[in-house]
Amino acid sequence: KDNFIKNLLLDNLLLVDIYNRAKKLHIETNVKRVVFLIETKNEKDANALETVRSLFSAKTKDFITAVDEKNIILVREVKPGETYGDLEKTANTILDMLNTEAMSKVHIAFGTIVNEIKDVSRSYKEAKMALDVGKIFYSGKNVVAYSNLGIGRLIYQLPLPLCRMFI
């Protein structure tokens, strides 16, 4: 399952493969999900990974993985009626747990809620952008939502020469 989720996040699967593998692994395809990206200060922070796993491992429908040394990825199933405000609270809970239990300084970003498994990679890309944009425009915040990026998201997408021209 971990391998499938990694490939799904990185867009390494064809559409038909996504649905076939999900069926074989007994992963529901038409469930609302959101991707949380947790960036740790230290590379390969095992304590942080274990803390996140202990928080969410009881729910087998959530997936915790890592695609590189500094980032922990949580693909979380969104309950009916859950809002972006609730997701922000979840992110703050993760942040508090990691600050106290794992003694890790982290930044957390999350993408938009997607309705199908094929769109999980989009939520991951949004979370990645939110993390990058958040560091530049909202450096005081440890939790950044893609849906709250505002004009920072627009500016971030402009080519560097264009930004220099305006400056």
Tab-separated table of C-alpha atoms in Angstrom:
chain	number	residue	atom	x	y	z
A	1	LYS	CA	0.000	0.000	0.000
A	2	ASP	CA	2.852	2.356	0.881
A	3	ASN	CA	4.399	1.900	-2.561
A	4	PHE	CA	1.024	2.507	-4.232
A	5	ILE	CA	0.458	5.733	-2.256
A	6	LYS	CA	3.976	7.002	-3.094
A	7	ASN	CA	3.455	6.354	-6.799
A	8	LEU	CA	0.007	7.938	-6.620
A	9	LEU	CA	1.408	11.097	-4.999
A	10	LEU	CA	4.236	11.384	-7.520
A	11	ASP	CA	1.942	10.835	-10.532
A	12	ASN	CA	3.764	7.648	-11.534
A	13	LEU	CA	0.611	5.685	-12.348
A	14	LEU	CA	-1.718	5.559	-15.310
A	15	LEU	CA	-5.395	6.225	-14.601
A	16	VAL	CA	-6.378	2.606	-15.271
A	17	ASP	CA	-3.574	1.371	-12.963
A	18	ILE	CA	-4.745	3.631	-10.138
A	19	TYR	CA	-8.200	2.064	-10.084
A	20	ASN	CA	-6.972	-1.522	-10.639
A	21	ARG	CA	-4.364	-1.344	-7.867
A	22	ALA	CA	-6.726	0.433	-5.492
A	23	LYS	CA	-9.248	-2.357	-5.996
A	24	LYS	CA	-6.608	-5.054	-5.371
A	25	LEU	CA	-5.419	-3.274	-2.215
A	26	HIS	CA	-9.019	-2.726	-1.004
A	27	ILE	CA	-8.673	1.064	-1.049
A	28	GLU	CA	-11.907	2.928	-1.693
A	29	THR	CA	-11.663	5.203	-4.742
A	30	ASN	CA	-14.615	7.576	-4.334
A	31	VAL	CA	-13.802	8.914	-0.882
A	32	LYS	CA	-12.954	12.515	-0.051
A	33	ARG	CA	-9.306	12.865	0.915
A	34	VAL	CA	-6.803	15.589	1.667
A	35	VAL	CA	-3.004	15.552	1.732
A	36	PHE	CA	-1.087	16.984	4.680
A	37	LEU	CA	2.615	17.660	4.155
A	38	ILE	CA	4.652	17.772	7.353
A	39	GLU	CA	8.146	19.162	6.894
A	40	THR	CA	10.547	18.392	9.708
A	41	LYS	CA	13.574	20.500	10.526
A	42	ASN	CA	15.869	17.468	10.768
A	43	GLU	CA	16.321	14.951	7.991
A	44	LYS	CA	14.905	11.482	8.607
A	45	ASP	CA	13.174	12.464	11.836
A	46	ALA	CA	12.047	9.024	13.050
A	47	ASN	CA	10.415	10.423	16.203
A	48	ALA	CA	8.190	12.731	14.176
A	49	LEU	CA	7.203	9.915	11.816
A	50	GLU	CA	6.349	7.611	14.735
A	51	THR	CA	4.305	10.343	16.453
A	52	VAL	CA	2.261	10.944	13.286
A	53	ARG	CA	1.810	7.183	12.867
A	54	SER	CA	0.604	6.812	16.446
A	55	LEU	CA	-1.901	9.643	15.908
A	56	PHE	CA	-3.424	8.224	12.738
A	57	SER	CA	-2.515	4.534	12.488
A	58	ALA	CA	-5.673	3.421	14.332
A	59	LYS	CA	-7.630	4.609	11.317
A	60	THR	CA	-6.575	2.226	8.569
A	61	LYS	CA	-8.102	4.467	5.902
A	62	ASP	CA	-5.427	7.123	6.431
A	63	PHE	CA	-1.995	6.653	4.883
A	64	ILE	CA	1.300	7.911	6.271
A	65	THR	CA	4.355	7.829	4.033
A	66	ALA	CA	7.487	9.753	3.112
A	67	VAL	CA	8.792	10.551	-0.362
A	68	ASP	CA	11.986	12.292	0.784
A	69	GLU	CA	14.124	12.814	3.897
A	70	LYS	CA	12.404	15.885	5.338
A	71	ASN	CA	8.722	15.396	4.570
A	72	ILE	CA	6.094	13.177	6.129
A	73	ILE	CA	2.934	12.825	4.081
A	74	LEU	CA	-0.459	12.073	5.534
A	75	VAL	CA	-3.216	11.166	3.077
A	76	ARG	CA	-6.284	11.555	5.257
A	77	GLU	CA	-9.849	10.539	4.597
A	78	VAL	CA	-12.208	13.480	5.099
A	79	LYS	CA	-15.328	12.725	7.104
A	80	PRO	CA	-18.715	13.946	5.808
A	81	GLY	CA	-19.334	17.497	6.991
A	82	GLU	CA	-15.676	18.157	7.784
A	83	THR	CA	-14.590	21.675	6.745
A	84	TYR	CA	-11.276	23.395	6.028
A	85	GLY	CA	-11.529	24.853	9.536
A	86	ASP	CA	-11.584	21.299	10.917
A	87	LEU	CA	-8.577	20.389	8.767
A	88	GLU	CA	-6.732	23.409	10.162
A	89	LYS	CA	-7.500	22.144	13.684
A	90	THR	CA	-6.174	18.696	12.724
A	91	ALA	CA	-2.974	20.306	11.397
A	92	ASN	CA	-2.594	22.298	14.636
A	93	THR	CA	-3.093	19.112	16.656
A	94	ILE	CA	-0.318	17.410	14.663
A	95	LEU	CA	1.876	20.487	15.166
A	96	ASP	CA	1.303	20.512	18.939
A	97	MET	CA	1.933	16.781	19.243
A	98	LEU	CA	5.178	16.985	17.281
A	99	ASN	CA	6.381	20.035	19.218
A	100	THR	CA	5.759	18.399	22.599
A	101	GLU	CA	6.253	14.657	22.069
A	102	ALA	CA	8.817	14.418	19.293
A	103	MET	CA	10.491	17.759	20.114
A	104	SER	CA	10.420	18.514	16.390
A	105	LYS	CA	9.996	21.913	14.823
A	106	VAL	CA	7.728	21.371	11.851
A	107	HIS	CA	5.814	23.212	9.162
A	108	ILE	CA	2.529	21.740	7.991
A	109	ALA	CA	0.682	22.466	4.773
A	110	PHE	CA	-2.383	20.884	3.254
A	111	GLY	CA	-4.018	20.933	-0.160
A	112	THR	CA	-7.666	21.051	-1.126
A	113	ILE	CA	-10.134	18.236	-0.482
A	114	VAL	CA	-10.354	15.891	-3.483
A	115	ASN	CA	-13.263	13.585	-4.266
A	116	GLU	CA	-11.467	10.732	-6.023
A	117	ILE	CA	-8.266	8.785	-5.558
A	118	LYS	CA	-6.923	9.942	-8.941
A	119	ASP	CA	-6.857	13.546	-7.651
A	120	VAL	CA	-4.770	12.815	-4.546
A	121	SER	CA	-1.606	13.875	-6.396
A	122	ARG	CA	-3.190	17.283	-7.074
A	123	SER	CA	-3.824	17.787	-3.346
A	124	TYR	CA	-0.193	16.768	-2.712
A	125	LYS	CA	1.112	19.311	-5.246
A	126	GLU	CA	-1.081	21.984	-3.664
A	127	ALA	CA	0.273	21.123	-0.215
A	128	LYS	CA	3.826	21.359	-1.580
A	129	MET	CA	3.120	24.767	-3.093
A	130	ALA	CA	1.440	25.914	0.134
A	131	LEU	CA	4.569	24.916	2.052
A	132	ASP	CA	6.841	26.870	-0.304
A	133	VAL	CA	4.583	29.919	-0.553
A	134	GLY	CA	3.978	29.835	3.197
A	135	LYS	CA	7.715	30.072	3.918
A	136	ILE	CA	7.948	33.203	1.777
A	137	PHE	CA	4.715	35.075	2.478
A	138	TYR	CA	3.585	33.686	5.838
A	139	SER	CA	6.878	32.932	7.589
A	140	GLY	CA	5.327	33.365	11.046
A	141	LYS	CA	2.760	30.626	10.480
A	142	ASN	CA	3.523	26.947	11.009
A	143	VAL	CA	0.297	25.734	9.401
A	144	VAL	CA	-0.583	26.856	5.878
A	145	ALA	CA	-3.629	25.837	3.839
A	146	TYR	CA	-3.506	26.008	0.056
A	147	SER	CA	-7.025	27.466	0.058
A	148	ASN	CA	-5.829	30.417	2.202
A	149	LEU	CA	-2.754	31.402	0.192
A	150	GLY	CA	-4.397	34.338	-1.552
A	151	ILE	CA	-2.196	36.567	-3.674
A	152	GLY	CA	0.962	34.736	-2.572
A	153	ARG	CA	-0.089	31.770	-4.724
A	154	LEU	CA	-0.470	34.038	-7.757
A	155	ILE	CA	2.865	35.802	-7.268
A	156	TYR	CA	4.649	32.480	-6.653
A	157	GLN	CA	3.564	31.243	-10.087
A	158	LEU	CA	5.021	34.245	-11.928
A	159	PRO	CA	8.361	33.775	-13.654
A	160	LEU	CA	11.332	35.293	-11.818
A	161	PRO	CA	12.225	37.794	-14.584
A	162	LEU	CA	8.687	39.189	-14.421
A	163	CYS	CA	8.954	39.607	-10.630
A	164	ARG	CA	12.304	41.392	-11.037
A	165	MET	CA	10.786	43.688	-13.639
A	166	PHE	CA	8.030	44.722	-11.213
A	167	ILE	CA	10.467	45.203	-8.344
